[in-house]
Amino acid sequence: MKTKNFLIAGLVGGIVDYLLGWLFYGILFKNSFPQPEESGQTMLFIFLGCLTFGLFISYIYNRWAQISTLATGAKAGAIIGLFFGLFSNFFRIAMSPDTSYQMAALDVGISIVMATIVGAVIGAVIGKLES
């Protein structure tokens, strides 16, 4: 695994994930999900979570899957988004009784779309770095 490719693609993917989260959760579906407090520390931890997700996808693509195209990155990202969305929402439903099934289903759908885009970007970045 090329560490440079992993880090650059992961950083780009994390930034894309952060911006998509702002678009989906902060603008498009703002009324469907609870909004975090607007503090610097909250936004820092949201960004760190997005960065971690980008690095996670980049690690999988670089180390195990050898994904280096936009199309294969998008396909793999969609599958990862499905499982990540289901994983997090099953726990959210179990731990937070006010979570509705409709909100969980919407969140799974958003997770799939966001991970598809993040995966596509990471795959494309890896491909560009390898050429």
Short mmCIF file of C-alpha atoms in Angstrom, two decimals:
data_model
loop_
_atom_site.label_atom_id
_atom_site.label_comp_id
_atom_site.label_asym_id
_atom_site.label_seq_id
_atom_site.Cartn_x
_atom_site.Cartn_y
_atom_site.Cartn_z
CA MET A 1 0.00 0.00 0.00
CA LYS A 2 1.27 3.45 -0.89
CA THR A 3 0.92 5.57 2.23
CA LYS A 4 0.83 8.81 0.23
CA ASN A 5 -2.12 7.60 -1.87
CA PHE A 6 -3.94 6.40 1.25
CA LEU A 7 -3.50 9.71 3.08
CA ILE A 8 -4.29 12.04 0.18
CA ALA A 9 -7.34 10.06 -0.98
CA GLY A 10 -8.55 9.70 2.62
CA LEU A 11 -8.18 13.43 3.29
CA VAL A 12 -10.03 14.36 0.09
CA GLY A 13 -12.74 11.80 0.88
CA GLY A 14 -13.10 13.13 4.42
CA ILE A 15 -13.53 16.69 3.17
CA VAL A 16 -16.11 15.55 0.60
CA ASP A 17 -17.96 13.62 3.34
CA TYR A 18 -17.99 16.71 5.57
CA LEU A 19 -19.37 18.91 2.79
CA LEU A 20 -22.00 16.32 1.85
CA GLY A 21 -23.04 16.04 5.50
CA TRP A 22 -23.48 19.81 5.64
CA LEU A 23 -25.56 19.66 2.43
CA PHE A 24 -27.77 16.71 3.41
CA TYR A 25 -28.10 17.10 7.18
CA GLY A 26 -27.60 20.85 7.48
CA ILE A 27 -29.65 22.06 4.51
CA LEU A 28 -31.75 19.49 2.62
CA PHE A 29 -33.02 17.43 5.57
CA LYS A 30 -32.47 19.94 8.37
CA ASN A 31 -36.01 19.53 9.70
CA SER A 32 -35.81 15.71 9.74
CA PHE A 33 -32.77 15.32 12.01
CA PRO A 34 -31.76 16.88 15.31
CA GLN A 35 -29.20 19.62 14.77
CA PRO A 36 -25.95 19.76 16.75
CA GLU A 37 -25.04 22.74 18.86
CA GLU A 38 -23.14 25.31 16.84
CA SER A 39 -19.87 25.19 18.75
CA GLY A 40 -16.34 24.95 17.45
CA GLN A 41 -15.76 21.73 19.38
CA THR A 42 -18.89 20.08 17.93
CA MET A 43 -17.89 20.95 14.38
CA LEU A 44 -14.34 19.75 15.05
CA PHE A 45 -15.58 16.33 16.13
CA ILE A 46 -17.96 16.13 13.17
CA PHE A 47 -15.04 16.92 10.87
CA LEU A 48 -12.84 14.33 12.60
CA GLY A 49 -15.60 11.74 12.16
CA CYS A 50 -15.81 12.55 8.45
CA LEU A 51 -12.03 12.42 8.12
CA THR A 52 -12.01 9.02 9.84
CA PHE A 53 -14.64 7.74 7.39
CA GLY A 54 -12.61 9.00 4.42
CA LEU A 55 -9.47 7.31 5.74
CA PHE A 56 -11.42 4.10 6.41
CA ILE A 57 -12.69 3.94 2.82
CA SER A 58 -9.26 4.87 1.45
CA TYR A 59 -7.63 2.12 3.51
CA ILE A 60 -10.05 -0.50 2.21
CA TYR A 61 -9.60 0.65 -1.39
CA ASN A 62 -5.79 0.89 -1.19
CA ARG A 63 -4.97 -2.08 1.01
CA TRP A 64 -7.52 -4.77 0.25
CA ALA A 65 -9.69 -3.99 -2.75
CA GLN A 66 -7.25 -2.29 -5.15
CA ILE A 67 -10.01 0.11 -6.23
CA SER A 68 -8.77 2.95 -8.36
CA THR A 69 -11.63 4.11 -10.58
CA LEU A 70 -14.65 6.32 -10.07
CA ALA A 71 -17.14 3.57 -11.04
CA THR A 72 -15.76 0.80 -8.84
CA GLY A 73 -15.28 3.30 -6.02
CA ALA A 74 -18.93 4.32 -6.28
CA LYS A 75 -20.16 0.71 -6.28
CA ALA A 76 -18.07 -0.26 -3.28
CA GLY A 77 -19.01 2.99 -1.52
CA ALA A 78 -22.72 2.23 -1.97
CA ILE A 79 -22.33 -1.18 -0.31
CA ILE A 80 -20.26 0.28 2.53
CA GLY A 81 -22.85 3.06 2.95
CA LEU A 82 -25.67 0.52 3.13
CA PHE A 83 -24.00 -1.50 5.87
CA PHE A 84 -22.77 1.57 7.75
CA GLY A 85 -26.23 3.14 7.61
CA LEU A 86 -27.92 -0.03 8.84
CA PHE A 87 -25.30 -0.53 11.56
CA SER A 88 -25.59 2.97 12.99
CA ASN A 89 -29.37 3.18 12.74
CA PHE A 90 -30.02 -0.18 14.39
CA PHE A 91 -28.00 1.09 17.35
CA ARG A 92 -29.75 4.49 17.23
CA ILE A 93 -33.17 2.79 17.34
CA ALA A 94 -32.08 0.56 20.21
CA MET A 95 -30.60 3.39 22.29
CA SER A 96 -32.96 6.26 21.49
CA PRO A 97 -36.66 5.41 21.77
CA ASP A 98 -37.73 8.62 20.02
CA THR A 99 -36.07 7.52 16.75
CA SER A 100 -38.70 6.64 14.16
CA TYR A 101 -38.35 3.93 11.57
CA GLN A 102 -38.97 6.52 8.86
CA MET A 103 -36.10 8.68 10.11
CA ALA A 104 -33.83 5.63 10.26
CA ALA A 105 -34.78 4.59 6.72
CA LEU A 106 -34.12 8.13 5.45
CA ASP A 107 -30.74 8.13 7.19
CA VAL A 108 -29.82 4.78 5.61
CA GLY A 109 -30.68 6.21 2.20
CA ILE A 110 -28.60 9.33 2.84
CA SER A 111 -25.72 7.14 4.06
CA ILE A 112 -25.81 5.16 0.82
CA VAL A 113 -25.81 8.30 -1.36
CA MET A 114 -23.05 9.99 0.62
CA ALA A 115 -20.82 6.90 0.75
CA THR A 116 -21.36 6.34 -2.98
CA ILE A 117 -20.10 9.83 -3.74
CA VAL A 118 -17.24 9.64 -1.22
CA GLY A 119 -16.25 6.22 -2.57
CA ALA A 120 -16.32 7.48 -6.15
CA VAL A 121 -14.13 10.47 -5.26
CA ILE A 122 -11.65 8.33 -3.34
CA GLY A 123 -11.48 5.79 -6.18
CA ALA A 124 -10.89 8.57 -8.72
CA VAL A 125 -8.21 10.22 -6.56
CA ILE A 126 -6.37 6.92 -6.12
CA GLY A 127 -6.54 6.36 -9.88
CA LYS A 128 -5.11 9.82 -10.59
CA LEU A 129 -2.32 9.34 -8.04
CA GLU A 130 -1.34 5.98 -9.54
CA SER A 131 -1.14 7.24 -13.12
#
